[in-house]
PDB file of C-alpha atoms in Angstrom:
ATOM      1  CA  UNK A   1      63.970  52.677   8.086  1.00  0.00           C
ATOM      2  CA  UNK A   2      63.222  52.434  11.764  1.00  0.00           C
ATOM      3  CA  UNK A   3      64.799  55.826  12.276  1.00  0.00           C
ATOM      4  CA  UNK A   4      62.647  57.317   9.571  1.00  0.00           C
ATOM      5  CA  UNK A   5      59.506  55.876  11.106  1.00  0.00           C
ATOM      6  CA  UNK A   6      60.569  57.124  14.533  1.00  0.00           C
ATOM      7  CA  UNK A   7      61.326  60.560  13.113  1.00  0.00           C
ATOM      8  CA  UNK A   8      58.035  60.680  11.286  1.00  0.00           C
ATOM      9  CA  UNK A   9      56.118  59.617  14.340  1.00  0.00           C
ATOM     10  CA  UNK A  10      57.817  62.265  16.499  1.00  0.00           C
ATOM     11  CA  UNK A  11      57.429  64.920  13.863  1.00  0.00           C
ATOM     12  CA  UNK A  12      53.701  64.340  13.474  1.00  0.00           C
ATOM     13  CA  UNK A  13      52.665  65.502  16.953  1.00  0.00           C
ATOM     14  CA  UNK A  14      49.369  67.307  17.406  1.00  0.00           C
ATOM     15  CA  UNK A  15      51.051  70.525  18.352  1.00  0.00           C
ATOM     16  CA  UNK A  16      52.542  70.813  14.905  1.00  0.00           C
ATOM     17  CA  UNK A  17      49.402  69.637  13.097  1.00  0.00           C
ATOM     18  CA  UNK A  18      48.704  71.146   9.673  1.00  0.00           C
ATOM     19  CA  UNK A  19      51.064  74.063  10.042  1.00  0.00           C
ATOM     20  CA  UNK A  20      53.259  75.251   7.251  1.00  0.00           C
ATOM     21  CA  UNK A  21      53.450  74.081   3.657  1.00  0.00           C
ATOM     22  CA  UNK A  22      51.974  70.684   2.646  1.00  0.00           C
ATOM     23  CA  UNK A  23      55.292  69.086   1.677  1.00  0.00           C
ATOM     24  CA  UNK A  24      56.933  69.627   5.049  1.00  0.00           C
ATOM     25  CA  UNK A  25      57.202  67.181   7.913  1.00  0.00           C
ATOM     26  CA  UNK A  26      55.477  69.713  10.059  1.00  0.00           C
ATOM     27  CA  UNK A  27      52.219  69.244   8.168  1.00  0.00           C
ATOM     28  CA  UNK A  28      50.256  66.309   9.623  1.00  0.00           C
ATOM     29  CA  UNK A  29      48.369  65.710   6.406  1.00  0.00           C
ATOM     30  CA  UNK A  30      51.636  65.191   4.577  1.00  0.00           C
ATOM     31  CA  UNK A  31      52.959  62.942   7.357  1.00  0.00           C
ATOM     32  CA  UNK A  32      49.769  60.838   7.284  1.00  0.00           C
ATOM     33  CA  UNK A  33      49.993  60.615   3.501  1.00  0.00           C
ATOM     34  CA  UNK A  34      53.629  59.547   3.715  1.00  0.00           C
ATOM     35  CA  UNK A  35      52.771  56.967   6.419  1.00  0.00           C
ATOM     36  CA  UNK A  36      49.946  55.615   4.332  1.00  0.00           C
ATOM     37  CA  UNK A  37      52.118  55.366   1.233  1.00  0.00           C
ATOM     38  CA  UNK A  38      54.855  53.738   3.293  1.00  0.00           C
ATOM     39  CA  UNK A  39      52.310  51.241   4.681  1.00  0.00           C
ATOM     40  CA  UNK A  40      51.094  50.438   1.162  1.00  0.00           C
ATOM     41  CA  UNK A  41      54.698  50.045   0.025  1.00  0.00           C
ATOM     42  CA  UNK A  42      55.434  47.599   2.855  1.00  0.00           C
ATOM     43  CA  UNK A  43      52.311  45.638   1.921  1.00  0.00           C
ATOM     44  CA  UNK A  44      53.463  45.415  -1.698  1.00  0.00           C
ATOM     45  CA  UNK A  45      57.043  44.622  -0.634  1.00  0.00           C
ATOM     46  CA  UNK A  46      55.899  41.592   1.382  1.00  0.00           C
ATOM     47  CA  UNK A  47      53.472  40.640  -1.420  1.00  0.00           C
ATOM     48  CA  UNK A  48      50.430  40.869   0.859  1.00  0.00           C
ATOM     49  CA  UNK A  49      47.987  41.670  -2.000  1.00  0.00           C
ATOM     50  CA  UNK A  50      49.157  38.515  -3.785  1.00  0.00           C
ATOM     51  CA  UNK A  51      48.686  36.490  -0.606  1.00  0.00           C
ATOM     52  CA  UNK A  52      45.261  38.028  -0.047  1.00  0.00           C
ATOM     53  CA  UNK A  53      44.374  37.378  -3.678  1.00  0.00           C
ATOM     54  CA  UNK A  54      45.602  33.772  -3.329  1.00  0.00           C
ATOM     55  CA  UNK A  55      43.597  33.325  -0.157  1.00  0.00           C
ATOM     56  CA  UNK A  56      40.531  34.811  -1.853  1.00  0.00           C
ATOM     57  CA  UNK A  57      41.053  32.571  -4.889  1.00  0.00           C
ATOM     58  CA  UNK A  58      41.453  29.555  -2.610  1.00  0.00           C
ATOM     59  CA  UNK A  59      38.337  30.550  -0.726  1.00  0.00           C
ATOM     60  CA  UNK A  60      36.468  31.031  -4.029  1.00  0.00           C
ATOM     61  CA  UNK A  61      37.627  27.587  -5.186  1.00  0.00           C
ATOM     62  CA  UNK A  62      36.513  26.080  -1.859  1.00  0.00           C
ATOM     63  CA  UNK A  63      33.126  27.768  -2.166  1.00  0.00           C
ATOM     64  CA  UNK A  64      32.840  26.619  -5.774  1.00  0.00           C
ATOM     65  CA  UNK A  65      33.656  23.016  -4.806  1.00  0.00           C
ATOM     66  CA  UNK A  66      31.180  23.205  -1.917  1.00  0.00           C
ATOM     67  CA  UNK A  67      28.524  24.535  -4.314  1.00  0.00           C
ATOM     68  CA  UNK A  68      29.284  21.747  -6.794  1.00  0.00           C
ATOM     69  CA  UNK A  69      29.054  19.200  -3.992  1.00  0.00           C
ATOM     70  CA  UNK A  70      25.800  20.771  -2.799  1.00  0.00           C
ATOM     71  CA  UNK A  71      24.413  20.605  -6.354  1.00  0.00           C
ATOM     72  CA  UNK A  72      25.432  16.966  -6.638  1.00  0.00           C
ATOM     73  CA  UNK A  73      23.846  16.197  -3.255  1.00  0.00           C
ATOM     74  CA  UNK A  74      20.697  18.063  -4.290  1.00  0.00           C
ATOM     75  CA  UNK A  75      20.481  16.127  -7.565  1.00  0.00           C
ATOM     76  CA  UNK A  76      21.047  12.865  -5.702  1.00  0.00           C
ATOM     77  CA  UNK A  77      18.390  13.815  -3.168  1.00  0.00           C
ATOM     78  CA  UNK A  78      15.960  14.656  -5.979  1.00  0.00           C
ATOM     79  CA  UNK A  79      16.730  11.315  -7.624  1.00  0.00           C
ATOM     80  CA  UNK A  80      16.153   9.457  -4.351  1.00  0.00           C
ATOM     81  CA  UNK A  81      12.961  11.457  -3.723  1.00  0.00           C
ATOM     82  CA  UNK A  82      11.676  10.687  -7.217  1.00  0.00           C
ATOM     83  CA  UNK A  83      12.540   7.022  -6.669  1.00  0.00           C
ATOM     84  CA  UNK A  84      10.670   6.931  -3.360  1.00  0.00           C
ATOM     85  CA  UNK A  85       7.684   8.744  -4.852  1.00  0.00           C
ATOM     86  CA  UNK A  86       7.626   6.252  -7.746  1.00  0.00           C
ATOM     87  CA  UNK A  87       7.899   3.343  -5.313  1.00  0.00           C
ATOM     88  CA  UNK A  88       5.138   4.862  -3.190  1.00  0.00           C
ATOM     89  CA  UNK A  89       2.889   5.146  -6.259  1.00  0.00           C
ATOM     90  CA  UNK A  90       3.704   1.553  -7.226  1.00  0.00           C
ATOM     91  CA  UNK A  91       2.962   0.318  -3.704  1.00  0.00           C
ATOM     92  CA  UNK A  92      -0.279   2.327  -3.650  1.00  0.00           C
ATOM     93  CA  UNK A  93      -1.279   0.888  -7.031  1.00  0.00           C
ATOM     94  CA  UNK A  94      -0.414  -2.615  -5.827  1.00  0.00           C
ATOM     95  CA  UNK A  95      -2.427  -2.069  -2.648  1.00  0.00           C
ATOM     96  CA  UNK A  96      -5.356  -0.812  -4.739  1.00  0.00           C
ATOM     97  CA  UNK A  97      -5.079  -3.898  -6.969  1.00  0.00           C
ATOM     98  CA  UNK A  98      -4.951  -6.173  -3.917  1.00  0.00           C
ATOM     99  CA  UNK A  99      -8.008  -4.480  -2.401  1.00  0.00           C
ATOM    100  CA  UNK A 100      -9.891  -4.684  -5.714  1.00  0.00           C
ATOM    101  CA  UNK A 101      -8.893  -8.347  -6.086  1.00  0.00           C
ATOM    102  CA  UNK A 102      -9.973  -9.080  -2.509  1.00  0.00           C
ATOM    103  CA  UNK A 103     -13.307  -7.346  -3.124  1.00  0.00           C
ATOM    104  CA  UNK A 104     -13.784  -9.338  -6.322  1.00  0.00           C
ATOM    105  CA  UNK A 105     -12.915 -12.592  -4.543  1.00  0.00           C
ATOM    106  CA  UNK A 106     -15.269 -11.710  -1.687  1.00  0.00           C
ATOM    107  CA  UNK A 107     -18.007 -10.960  -4.201  1.00  0.00           C
ATOM    108  CA  UNK A 108     -17.393 -14.259  -6.013  1.00  0.00           C
ATOM    109  CA  UNK A 109     -17.265 -16.136  -2.695  1.00  0.00           C
ATOM    110  CA  UNK A 110     -20.546 -14.488  -1.637  1.00  0.00           C
ATOM    111  CA  UNK A 111     -22.146 -15.431  -4.953  1.00  0.00           C
ATOM    112  CA  UNK A 112     -20.835 -19.005  -4.643  1.00  0.00           C
ATOM    113  CA  UNK A 113     -22.108 -19.207  -1.059  1.00  0.00           C
ATOM    114  CA  UNK A 114     -25.474 -17.865  -2.197  1.00  0.00           C
ATOM    115  CA  UNK A 115     -25.633 -20.463  -4.980  1.00  0.00           C
ATOM    116  CA  UNK A 116     -24.575 -23.209  -2.560  1.00  0.00           C
ATOM    117  CA  UNK A 117     -27.209 -22.064  -0.085  1.00  0.00           C
ATOM    118  CA  UNK A 118     -29.879 -22.016  -2.809  1.00  0.00           C
ATOM    119  CA  UNK A 119     -28.814 -25.504  -3.949  1.00  0.00           C
ATOM    120  CA  UNK A 120     -28.862 -26.724  -0.346  1.00  0.00           C
ATOM    121  CA  UNK A 121     -32.319 -25.233   0.177  1.00  0.00           C
ATOM    122  CA  UNK A 122     -33.530 -26.841  -3.063  1.00  0.00           C
ATOM    123  CA  UNK A 123     -32.090 -30.218  -1.971  1.00  0.00           C
ATOM    124  CA  UNK A 124     -33.710 -29.928   1.443  1.00  0.00           C
ATOM    125  CA  UNK A 125     -37.020 -28.883  -0.103  1.00  0.00           C
ATOM    126  CA  UNK A 126     -36.809 -31.814  -2.527  1.00  0.00           C
ATOM    127  CA  UNK A 127     -35.939 -34.177   0.340  1.00  0.00           C
ATOM    128  CA  UNK A 128     -38.813 -32.779   2.408  1.00  0.00           C
ATOM    129  CA  UNK A 129     -41.183 -33.107  -0.539  1.00  0.00           C
ATOM    130  CA  UNK A 130     -39.956 -36.679  -1.071  1.00  0.00           C
ATOM    131  CA  UNK A 131     -40.534 -37.433   2.602  1.00  0.00           C
ATOM    132  CA  UNK A 132     -43.981 -35.849   2.434  1.00  0.00           C
ATOM    133  CA  UNK A 133     -44.799 -37.844  -0.713  1.00  0.00           C
ATOM    134  CA  UNK A 134     -43.460 -41.019   0.890  1.00  0.00           C
ATOM    135  CA  UNK A 135     -45.430 -40.381   4.073  1.00  0.00           C
ATOM    136  CA  UNK A 136     -48.491 -39.577   1.995  1.00  0.00           C
ATOM    137  CA  UNK A 137     -48.065 -42.755  -0.077  1.00  0.00           C
ATOM    138  CA  UNK A 138     -47.482 -44.756   3.108  1.00  0.00           C
ATOM    139  CA  UNK A 139     -50.604 -43.276   4.688  1.00  0.00           C
ATOM    140  CA  UNK A 140     -52.662 -43.965   1.534  1.00  0.00           C
ATOM    141  CA  UNK A 141     -51.319 -47.544   1.422  1.00  0.00           C
ATOM    142  CA  UNK A 142     -52.063 -48.034   5.093  1.00  0.00           C
ATOM    143  CA  UNK A 143     -55.586 -46.663   4.627  1.00  0.00           C
ATOM    144  CA  UNK A 144     -56.076 -48.942   1.593  1.00  0.00           C
ATOM    145  CA  UNK A 145     -54.672 -51.938   3.455  1.00  0.00           C
ATOM    146  CA  UNK A 146     -56.920 -51.195   6.368  1.00  0.00           C
ATOM    147  CA  UNK A 147     -59.870 -50.712   4.011  1.00  0.00           C
ATOM    148  CA  UNK A 148     -59.065 -53.993   2.231  1.00  0.00           C
ATOM    149  CA  UNK A 149     -58.751 -55.843   5.554  1.00  0.00           C
ATOM    150  CA  UNK A 150     -62.026 -54.388   6.748  1.00  0.00           C
ATOM    151  CA  UNK A 151     -63.658 -55.204   3.401  1.00  0.00           C
ATOM    152  CA  UNK A 152     -62.264 -58.762   3.434  1.00  0.00           C
ATOM    153  CA  UNK A 153     -63.364 -59.256   7.001  1.00  0.00           C
ATOM    154  CA  UNK A 154     -66.784 -57.857   6.219  1.00  0.00           C
ATOM    155  CA  UNK A 155     -67.021 -59.973   3.079  1.00  0.00           C
ATOM    156  CA  UNK A 156     -65.872 -63.061   4.980  1.00  0.00           C
ATOM    157  CA  UNK A 157     -68.456 -62.443   7.599  1.00  0.00           C
ATOM    158  CA  UNK A 158     -71.185 -61.852   5.004  1.00  0.00           C
ATOM    159  CA  UNK A 159     -70.133 -64.920   3.005  1.00  0.00           C
ATOM    160  CA  UNK A 160     -69.873 -66.991   6.165  1.00  0.00           C
ATOM    161  CA  UNK A 161     -73.393 -66.060   7.169  1.00  0.00           C
ATOM    162  CA  UNK A 162     -74.832 -66.718   3.743  1.00  0.00           C
ATOM    163  CA  UNK A 163     -72.868 -69.810   2.826  1.00  0.00           C
ATOM    164  CA  UNK A 164     -73.873 -73.317   3.718  1.00  0.00           C
ATOM    165  CA  UNK A 165     -71.606 -76.300   4.110  1.00  0.00           C
ATOM    166  CA  UNK A 166     -72.537 -77.703   0.705  1.00  0.00           C
ATOM    167  CA  UNK A 167     -71.753 -74.374  -0.994  1.00  0.00           C
ATOM    168  CA  UNK A 168     -68.393 -74.264   0.808  1.00  0.00           C
ATOM    169  CA  UNK A 169     -67.495 -77.773  -0.327  1.00  0.00           C
ATOM    170  CA  UNK A 170     -68.467 -76.922  -3.895  1.00  0.00           C
ATOM    171  CA  UNK A 171     -66.272 -73.817  -3.849  1.00  0.00           C
ATOM    172  CA  UNK A 172     -63.317 -75.793  -2.481  1.00  0.00           C
ATOM    173  CA  UNK A 173     -63.696 -78.420  -5.201  1.00  0.00           C
ATOM    174  CA  UNK A 174     -63.867 -75.690  -7.876  1.00  0.00           C
ATOM    175  CA  UNK A 175     -60.744 -74.001  -6.497  1.00  0.00           C
ATOM    176  CA  UNK A 176     -58.829 -77.330  -6.486  1.00  0.00           C
ATOM    177  CA  UNK A 177     -59.770 -77.967 -10.106  1.00  0.00           C
ATOM    178  CA  UNK A 178     -58.810 -74.457 -11.091  1.00  0.00           C
ATOM    179  CA  UNK A 179     -55.391 -74.716  -9.393  1.00  0.00           C
ATOM    180  CA  UNK A 180     -54.656 -78.129 -10.897  1.00  0.00           C
ATOM    181  CA  UNK A 181     -55.628 -76.802 -14.356  1.00  0.00           C
ATOM    182  CA  UNK A 182     -53.294 -73.829 -14.012  1.00  0.00           C
ATOM    183  CA  UNK A 183     -50.396 -75.869 -12.631  1.00  0.00           C
ATOM    184  CA  UNK A 184     -50.506 -78.620 -15.246  1.00  0.00           C
TER     185      UNK A 184
END
């Protein structure tokens, strides 16, 4: 076989290119065709197409498994993304509920503070009115007491000027009789 290849390679020189009939070793086209067919035959003899097909099948299987893995990873990523989006919505809803609850509590606390302040103001007004009434009553009593003392003093002075000793003794005797009548 080596001799044939050597003979074919020497016979196919450019000086002899495409001269003579096609099926002669002097025709380069025929020599190239024979070399090509011989090359194809060697490839089939060593089962190269089967090996290439096996390698291509293996590569196709590898690509298919990588695609399946990529699909699985994509589905898992979509599941995780959907889970995080759901959790984010839940957290946002919870935050909204907390804010609404805090606003409601603040509103209730403000209303309670307003009511407490109004009650405190009413109590202070009532206490102030009581103090004013007490001070007013005390002032009226003091004025009355002073008026009574002045009236008694004036009456005592008038009576003392108009009364004689005999009238005084008669009044004392009448008072003693009146007291003893009431006590017995």
